[in-house]
Short mmCIF file of N, CA and C in Angstrom, two decimals:
data_model
loop_
_atom_site.label_atom_id
_atom_site.label_comp_id
_atom_site.label_asym_id
_atom_site.label_seq_id
_atom_site.Cartn_x
_atom_site.Cartn_y
_atom_site.Cartn_z
N MET J 791 0.83 -1.20 0.01
CA MET J 791 -0.01 -0.01 0.02
C MET J 791 0.88 1.25 0.01
N PHE J 792 0.30 2.34 -0.44
CA PHE J 792 1.01 3.61 -0.50
C PHE J 792 1.17 4.22 0.89
N THR J 793 2.11 5.16 0.96
CA THR J 793 2.38 5.82 2.26
C THR J 793 2.15 7.32 2.14
N LEU J 794 2.02 7.94 3.28
CA LEU J 794 1.89 9.39 3.33
C LEU J 794 3.12 10.05 2.69
N GLU J 795 4.28 9.54 2.93
CA GLU J 795 5.49 10.07 2.32
C GLU J 795 5.42 10.05 0.79
N GLN J 796 4.93 8.92 0.23
CA GLN J 796 4.78 8.82 -1.23
C GLN J 796 3.78 9.87 -1.76
N THR J 797 2.62 10.00 -1.11
CA THR J 797 1.64 10.95 -1.60
C THR J 797 2.14 12.37 -1.46
N ASN J 798 2.89 12.68 -0.37
CA ASN J 798 3.40 14.02 -0.21
C ASN J 798 4.47 14.33 -1.26
N GLU J 799 5.32 13.34 -1.57
CA GLU J 799 6.35 13.55 -2.58
C GLU J 799 5.75 13.82 -3.94
N ILE J 800 4.71 13.09 -4.28
CA ILE J 800 4.03 13.27 -5.56
C ILE J 800 3.37 14.64 -5.57
N HIS J 801 2.77 15.03 -4.47
CA HIS J 801 2.13 16.38 -4.41
C HIS J 801 3.20 17.46 -4.58
N ASP J 802 4.29 17.33 -3.86
CA ASP J 802 5.35 18.35 -3.95
C ASP J 802 5.88 18.46 -5.39
N ARG J 803 5.96 17.37 -6.07
CA ARG J 803 6.54 17.35 -7.43
C ARG J 803 5.52 17.75 -8.54
N LEU J 804 4.24 17.30 -8.37
CA LEU J 804 3.30 17.45 -9.46
C LEU J 804 1.98 18.11 -9.05
N GLY J 805 1.82 18.58 -7.81
CA GLY J 805 0.57 19.10 -7.33
C GLY J 805 0.28 20.51 -7.73
N ASN J 806 0.19 20.79 -9.00
CA ASN J 806 -0.22 22.14 -9.44
C ASN J 806 -1.07 21.99 -10.73
N ALA J 807 -1.70 23.10 -11.09
CA ALA J 807 -2.65 23.02 -12.22
C ALA J 807 -2.03 22.54 -13.53
N SER J 808 -0.80 22.91 -13.79
CA SER J 808 -0.18 22.60 -15.07
C SER J 808 0.19 21.14 -15.21
N THR J 809 0.30 20.44 -14.05
CA THR J 809 0.65 19.00 -14.07
C THR J 809 -0.41 18.15 -13.41
N LEU J 810 -1.62 18.63 -13.37
CA LEU J 810 -2.70 17.95 -12.63
C LEU J 810 -2.96 16.52 -13.11
N LYS J 811 -2.98 16.29 -14.43
CA LYS J 811 -3.21 14.99 -14.96
C LYS J 811 -2.07 14.04 -14.56
N ASP J 812 -0.83 14.50 -14.66
CA ASP J 812 0.33 13.70 -14.24
C ASP J 812 0.25 13.40 -12.74
N TYR J 813 -0.20 14.37 -11.93
CA TYR J 813 -0.40 14.16 -10.51
C TYR J 813 -1.31 13.01 -10.25
N LEU J 814 -2.51 13.02 -10.91
CA LEU J 814 -3.47 11.95 -10.70
C LEU J 814 -2.97 10.61 -11.19
N LEU J 815 -2.26 10.57 -12.31
CA LEU J 815 -1.70 9.33 -12.81
C LEU J 815 -0.61 8.79 -11.89
N ALA J 816 0.20 9.67 -11.27
CA ALA J 816 1.21 9.23 -10.33
C ALA J 816 0.60 8.66 -9.09
N LEU J 817 -0.50 9.29 -8.60
CA LEU J 817 -1.20 8.77 -7.44
C LEU J 817 -1.80 7.40 -7.76
N ARG J 818 -2.43 7.29 -8.93
CA ARG J 818 -3.01 6.02 -9.37
C ARG J 818 -1.95 4.92 -9.40
N ALA J 819 -0.72 5.26 -9.88
CA ALA J 819 0.34 4.28 -10.04
C ALA J 819 0.76 3.67 -8.68
N ILE J 820 0.57 4.44 -7.60
CA ILE J 820 0.97 3.89 -6.25
C ILE J 820 -0.25 3.30 -5.52
N GLY J 821 -1.42 3.28 -6.17
CA GLY J 821 -2.58 2.66 -5.56
C GLY J 821 -3.64 3.55 -5.01
N VAL J 822 -3.51 4.88 -5.18
CA VAL J 822 -4.54 5.78 -4.72
C VAL J 822 -5.70 5.76 -5.72
N LEU J 823 -6.92 5.48 -5.22
CA LEU J 823 -8.07 5.44 -6.06
C LEU J 823 -8.78 6.81 -6.15
N ALA J 824 -8.75 7.50 -5.03
CA ALA J 824 -9.40 8.84 -4.93
C ALA J 824 -8.78 9.60 -3.75
N SER J 825 -8.87 10.92 -3.86
CA SER J 825 -8.40 11.80 -2.80
C SER J 825 -9.44 12.85 -2.54
N ASP J 826 -9.82 13.03 -1.28
CA ASP J 826 -10.75 14.08 -0.87
C ASP J 826 -9.98 15.17 -0.15
N SER J 827 -10.05 16.38 -0.66
CA SER J 827 -9.37 17.56 -0.01
C SER J 827 -10.46 18.44 0.58
N TYR J 828 -10.32 18.72 1.87
CA TYR J 828 -11.33 19.45 2.63
C TYR J 828 -10.94 20.89 2.78
N LEU J 829 -11.89 21.80 2.43
CA LEU J 829 -11.62 23.25 2.47
C LEU J 829 -11.51 23.77 3.89
N THR J 830 -12.06 23.08 4.85
CA THR J 830 -12.04 23.59 6.22
C THR J 830 -10.59 23.86 6.71
N ASP J 831 -9.65 22.96 6.40
CA ASP J 831 -8.28 23.17 6.82
C ASP J 831 -7.24 22.70 5.79
N GLY J 832 -7.73 22.18 4.66
CA GLY J 832 -6.81 21.74 3.58
C GLY J 832 -6.26 20.37 3.72
N HIS J 833 -6.69 19.59 4.70
CA HIS J 833 -6.18 18.22 4.78
C HIS J 833 -6.79 17.34 3.68
N THR J 834 -6.07 16.32 3.33
CA THR J 834 -6.53 15.41 2.24
C THR J 834 -6.55 14.01 2.75
N VAL J 835 -7.57 13.27 2.37
CA VAL J 835 -7.70 11.84 2.65
C VAL J 835 -7.49 11.12 1.33
N HIS J 836 -6.36 10.39 1.25
CA HIS J 836 -6.09 9.56 0.08
C HIS J 836 -6.64 8.16 0.31
N ARG J 837 -7.48 7.65 -0.61
CA ARG J 837 -8.12 6.36 -0.39
C ARG J 837 -7.62 5.33 -1.41
N GLY J 838 -7.39 4.13 -0.92
CA GLY J 838 -6.96 3.01 -1.76
C GLY J 838 -7.96 1.91 -1.64
N ALA J 839 -7.52 0.69 -2.08
CA ALA J 839 -8.35 -0.49 -2.08
C ALA J 839 -8.63 -0.94 -0.65
N ASP J 840 -9.74 -1.63 -0.48
CA ASP J 840 -10.12 -2.24 0.80
C ASP J 840 -10.20 -1.28 1.98
N GLY J 841 -10.59 -0.05 1.71
CA GLY J 841 -10.77 0.97 2.75
C GLY J 841 -9.50 1.58 3.29
N TYR J 842 -8.37 1.26 2.63
CA TYR J 842 -7.07 1.85 3.08
C TYR J 842 -7.07 3.37 2.87
N GLU J 843 -6.59 4.08 3.86
CA GLU J 843 -6.51 5.56 3.79
C GLU J 843 -5.24 6.08 4.43
N VAL J 844 -4.74 7.17 3.89
CA VAL J 844 -3.74 7.98 4.57
C VAL J 844 -4.23 9.40 4.54
N VAL J 845 -3.97 10.14 5.62
CA VAL J 845 -4.49 11.51 5.79
C VAL J 845 -3.31 12.44 5.98
N THR J 846 -3.33 13.55 5.20
CA THR J 846 -2.29 14.54 5.31
C THR J 846 -2.56 15.50 6.47
N GLU J 847 -1.56 16.23 6.80
CA GLU J 847 -1.73 17.31 7.82
C GLU J 847 -2.53 18.48 7.19
N PRO J 848 -3.14 19.31 8.01
CA PRO J 848 -3.83 20.50 7.43
C PRO J 848 -2.79 21.34 6.67
N ALA J 849 -3.34 22.00 5.61
CA ALA J 849 -2.52 22.81 4.73
C ALA J 849 -2.62 24.31 5.03
N HIS J 850 -3.63 24.70 5.82
CA HIS J 850 -3.81 26.12 6.10
C HIS J 850 -4.66 26.29 7.35
N GLU J 851 -4.88 27.51 7.76
CA GLU J 851 -5.72 27.77 8.93
C GLU J 851 -7.14 27.29 8.67
N VAL J 852 -7.94 27.21 9.69
CA VAL J 852 -9.29 26.70 9.57
C VAL J 852 -10.20 27.80 8.96
N PHE J 853 -10.97 27.36 7.95
CA PHE J 853 -11.99 28.20 7.32
C PHE J 853 -13.33 27.60 7.60
N GLU J 854 -14.29 28.45 7.86
CA GLU J 854 -15.72 28.00 8.04
C GLU J 854 -16.31 27.78 6.66
N VAL J 855 -16.88 26.66 6.40
CA VAL J 855 -17.58 26.38 5.14
C VAL J 855 -19.02 26.84 5.30
N ALA J 856 -19.42 27.71 4.36
CA ALA J 856 -20.81 28.24 4.38
C ALA J 856 -21.84 27.11 4.35
N ALA J 857 -22.93 27.30 5.03
CA ALA J 857 -23.98 26.25 5.09
C ALA J 857 -24.70 26.05 3.75
N THR J 858 -24.77 27.14 2.95
CA THR J 858 -25.39 27.03 1.65
C THR J 858 -24.39 27.44 0.59
N SER J 859 -24.52 26.81 -0.56
CA SER J 859 -23.54 27.07 -1.62
C SER J 859 -23.98 28.19 -2.53
N ASP J 860 -23.01 28.92 -3.08
CA ASP J 860 -23.23 29.98 -4.03
C ASP J 860 -22.38 29.61 -5.25
N LYS J 861 -23.03 28.97 -6.23
CA LYS J 861 -22.30 28.41 -7.38
C LYS J 861 -21.60 29.50 -8.17
N GLU J 862 -22.23 30.67 -8.31
CA GLU J 862 -21.61 31.75 -9.07
C GLU J 862 -20.28 32.22 -8.39
N ALA J 863 -20.32 32.38 -7.09
CA ALA J 863 -19.13 32.79 -6.35
C ALA J 863 -18.04 31.65 -6.41
N PHE J 864 -18.50 30.44 -6.32
CA PHE J 864 -17.62 29.28 -6.40
C PHE J 864 -16.86 29.26 -7.69
N VAL J 865 -17.57 29.41 -8.78
CA VAL J 865 -16.95 29.39 -10.13
C VAL J 865 -16.02 30.57 -10.31
N GLU J 866 -16.38 31.71 -9.76
CA GLU J 866 -15.50 32.89 -9.85
C GLU J 866 -14.21 32.66 -9.07
N HIS J 867 -14.26 32.07 -7.92
CA HIS J 867 -13.04 31.79 -7.16
C HIS J 867 -12.14 30.78 -7.89
N LEU J 868 -12.74 29.80 -8.54
CA LEU J 868 -11.93 28.88 -9.38
C LEU J 868 -11.27 29.62 -10.51
N ARG J 869 -11.99 30.46 -11.18
CA ARG J 869 -11.46 31.22 -12.32
C ARG J 869 -10.28 32.14 -11.86
N LEU J 870 -10.46 32.82 -10.74
CA LEU J 870 -9.40 33.68 -10.24
C LEU J 870 -8.12 32.86 -9.98
N HIS J 871 -8.29 31.67 -9.41
CA HIS J 871 -7.10 30.87 -9.13
C HIS J 871 -6.50 30.32 -10.38
N GLU J 872 -7.30 29.87 -11.32
CA GLU J 872 -6.81 29.30 -12.55
C GLU J 872 -6.06 30.34 -13.37
N THR J 873 -6.37 31.62 -13.22
CA THR J 873 -5.71 32.66 -13.99
C THR J 873 -4.54 33.30 -13.18
N GLY J 874 -4.25 32.71 -12.00
CA GLY J 874 -3.12 33.18 -11.25
C GLY J 874 -3.34 34.40 -10.39
N VAL J 875 -4.57 34.82 -10.24
CA VAL J 875 -4.90 35.98 -9.45
C VAL J 875 -4.81 35.72 -7.97
N THR J 876 -5.20 34.49 -7.55
CA THR J 876 -5.25 34.13 -6.14
C THR J 876 -4.30 32.95 -5.87
N SER J 877 -3.85 32.90 -4.64
CA SER J 877 -3.03 31.77 -4.21
C SER J 877 -3.96 30.58 -3.81
N TYR J 878 -3.31 29.48 -3.53
CA TYR J 878 -4.09 28.29 -3.09
C TYR J 878 -4.91 28.62 -1.85
N VAL J 879 -4.29 29.28 -0.90
CA VAL J 879 -4.99 29.57 0.36
C VAL J 879 -6.14 30.56 0.11
N GLU J 880 -5.91 31.56 -0.72
CA GLU J 880 -6.96 32.52 -1.03
C GLU J 880 -8.13 31.82 -1.76
N MET J 881 -7.79 30.92 -2.69
CA MET J 881 -8.81 30.17 -3.37
C MET J 881 -9.61 29.32 -2.35
N SER J 882 -8.87 28.67 -1.48
CA SER J 882 -9.51 27.78 -0.49
C SER J 882 -10.48 28.57 0.39
N ARG J 883 -10.07 29.73 0.83
CA ARG J 883 -10.92 30.60 1.64
C ARG J 883 -12.19 30.97 0.83
N GLY J 884 -11.99 31.36 -0.38
CA GLY J 884 -13.13 31.75 -1.19
C GLY J 884 -14.09 30.62 -1.49
N LEU J 885 -13.55 29.43 -1.74
CA LEU J 885 -14.40 28.27 -1.99
C LEU J 885 -15.20 27.91 -0.75
N ALA J 886 -14.55 27.96 0.44
CA ALA J 886 -15.25 27.71 1.70
C ALA J 886 -16.39 28.71 1.90
N GLU J 887 -16.06 29.97 1.65
CA GLU J 887 -17.10 31.04 1.81
C GLU J 887 -18.26 30.84 0.81
N ALA J 888 -17.96 30.21 -0.36
CA ALA J 888 -18.96 29.90 -1.35
C ALA J 888 -19.67 28.56 -1.11
N GLY J 889 -19.36 27.92 0.02
CA GLY J 889 -20.09 26.73 0.42
C GLY J 889 -19.52 25.43 -0.13
N VAL J 890 -18.27 25.41 -0.57
CA VAL J 890 -17.64 24.18 -1.04
C VAL J 890 -17.03 23.48 0.16
N GLU J 891 -17.41 22.25 0.48
CA GLU J 891 -16.82 21.48 1.59
C GLU J 891 -15.57 20.78 1.17
N LYS J 892 -15.58 20.21 -0.01
CA LYS J 892 -14.40 19.40 -0.46
C LYS J 892 -14.40 19.25 -1.97
N TRP J 893 -13.24 18.82 -2.44
CA TRP J 893 -13.19 18.36 -3.83
C TRP J 893 -12.57 16.95 -3.80
N THR J 894 -12.96 16.18 -4.77
CA THR J 894 -12.51 14.78 -4.86
C THR J 894 -11.82 14.57 -6.19
N PHE J 895 -10.58 14.07 -6.11
CA PHE J 895 -9.88 13.63 -7.32
C PHE J 895 -10.16 12.15 -7.47
N ASP J 896 -10.67 11.74 -8.63
CA ASP J 896 -10.83 10.33 -8.97
C ASP J 896 -9.71 9.96 -9.89
N THR J 897 -8.79 9.14 -9.42
CA THR J 897 -7.62 8.81 -10.23
C THR J 897 -7.95 7.82 -11.33
N MET J 898 -9.02 7.13 -11.26
CA MET J 898 -9.41 6.17 -12.27
C MET J 898 -10.12 6.92 -13.41
N GLU J 899 -11.04 7.77 -13.08
CA GLU J 899 -11.82 8.49 -14.10
C GLU J 899 -11.12 9.81 -14.52
N LEU J 900 -10.11 10.20 -13.79
CA LEU J 900 -9.38 11.43 -14.06
C LEU J 900 -10.29 12.65 -14.06
N THR J 901 -11.02 12.73 -12.90
CA THR J 901 -11.96 13.85 -12.71
C THR J 901 -11.70 14.55 -11.38
N ILE J 902 -12.20 15.79 -11.28
CA ILE J 902 -12.25 16.52 -10.03
C ILE J 902 -13.72 16.96 -9.84
N THR J 903 -14.23 16.65 -8.69
CA THR J 903 -15.65 16.92 -8.39
C THR J 903 -15.69 17.73 -7.06
N TYR J 904 -16.48 18.83 -7.08
CA TYR J 904 -16.65 19.72 -5.95
C TYR J 904 -18.00 19.47 -5.30
N TYR J 905 -18.01 19.41 -3.96
CA TYR J 905 -19.21 19.08 -3.21
C TYR J 905 -19.52 20.17 -2.17
N ASP J 906 -20.78 20.39 -1.87
CA ASP J 906 -21.17 21.28 -0.76
C ASP J 906 -21.31 20.44 0.50
N ARG J 907 -21.71 21.10 1.61
CA ARG J 907 -21.79 20.38 2.88
C ARG J 907 -22.84 19.31 2.88
N ALA J 908 -23.84 19.41 2.03
CA ALA J 908 -24.92 18.41 1.93
C ALA J 908 -24.48 17.23 1.06
N GLY J 909 -23.32 17.29 0.46
CA GLY J 909 -22.84 16.24 -0.42
C GLY J 909 -23.33 16.36 -1.86
N THR J 910 -23.90 17.51 -2.14
CA THR J 910 -24.41 17.80 -3.51
C THR J 910 -23.25 18.15 -4.42
N VAL J 911 -23.20 17.57 -5.58
CA VAL J 911 -22.18 17.87 -6.57
C VAL J 911 -22.45 19.27 -7.13
N LEU J 912 -21.45 20.15 -6.99
CA LEU J 912 -21.55 21.49 -7.54
C LEU J 912 -20.96 21.59 -8.96
N LEU J 913 -19.95 20.77 -9.18
CA LEU J 913 -19.27 20.77 -10.49
C LEU J 913 -18.40 19.54 -10.55
N SER J 914 -18.36 18.91 -11.75
CA SER J 914 -17.44 17.79 -11.97
C SER J 914 -16.81 18.02 -13.35
N GLU J 915 -15.47 17.90 -13.35
CA GLU J 915 -14.75 18.16 -14.58
C GLU J 915 -13.73 17.12 -14.84
N SER J 916 -13.49 16.83 -16.12
CA SER J 916 -12.41 15.93 -16.48
C SER J 916 -11.11 16.70 -16.36
N VAL J 917 -10.06 15.99 -15.99
CA VAL J 917 -8.74 16.65 -15.85
C VAL J 917 -8.02 16.53 -17.18
#
């Protein structure tokens, strides 16, 4: 099974927008099936076969996730980050304020899906 050190090394090497597909493929190669990243503090749960999980440390201070989602604000925060206007932490704060609880990378389907606190899919995209 994969280790936290392996997932962290892959993230350090490939965890950015320009290498996102390579990041997911590298995670898949070590046995990660999906990864859930939580906006509340930036920790990620990497999931493998048979319920195996490794959990990262928080990546930033705690943000409160809004109880209701604002899809327009959510999409705007994604756009700002994708165009380099905001940092990862600024994007995370904005997504939390827009009601995004987490995003999930599916390494088999090569998708990223964003969810609100109720578990409703706000957006799903191919990588």
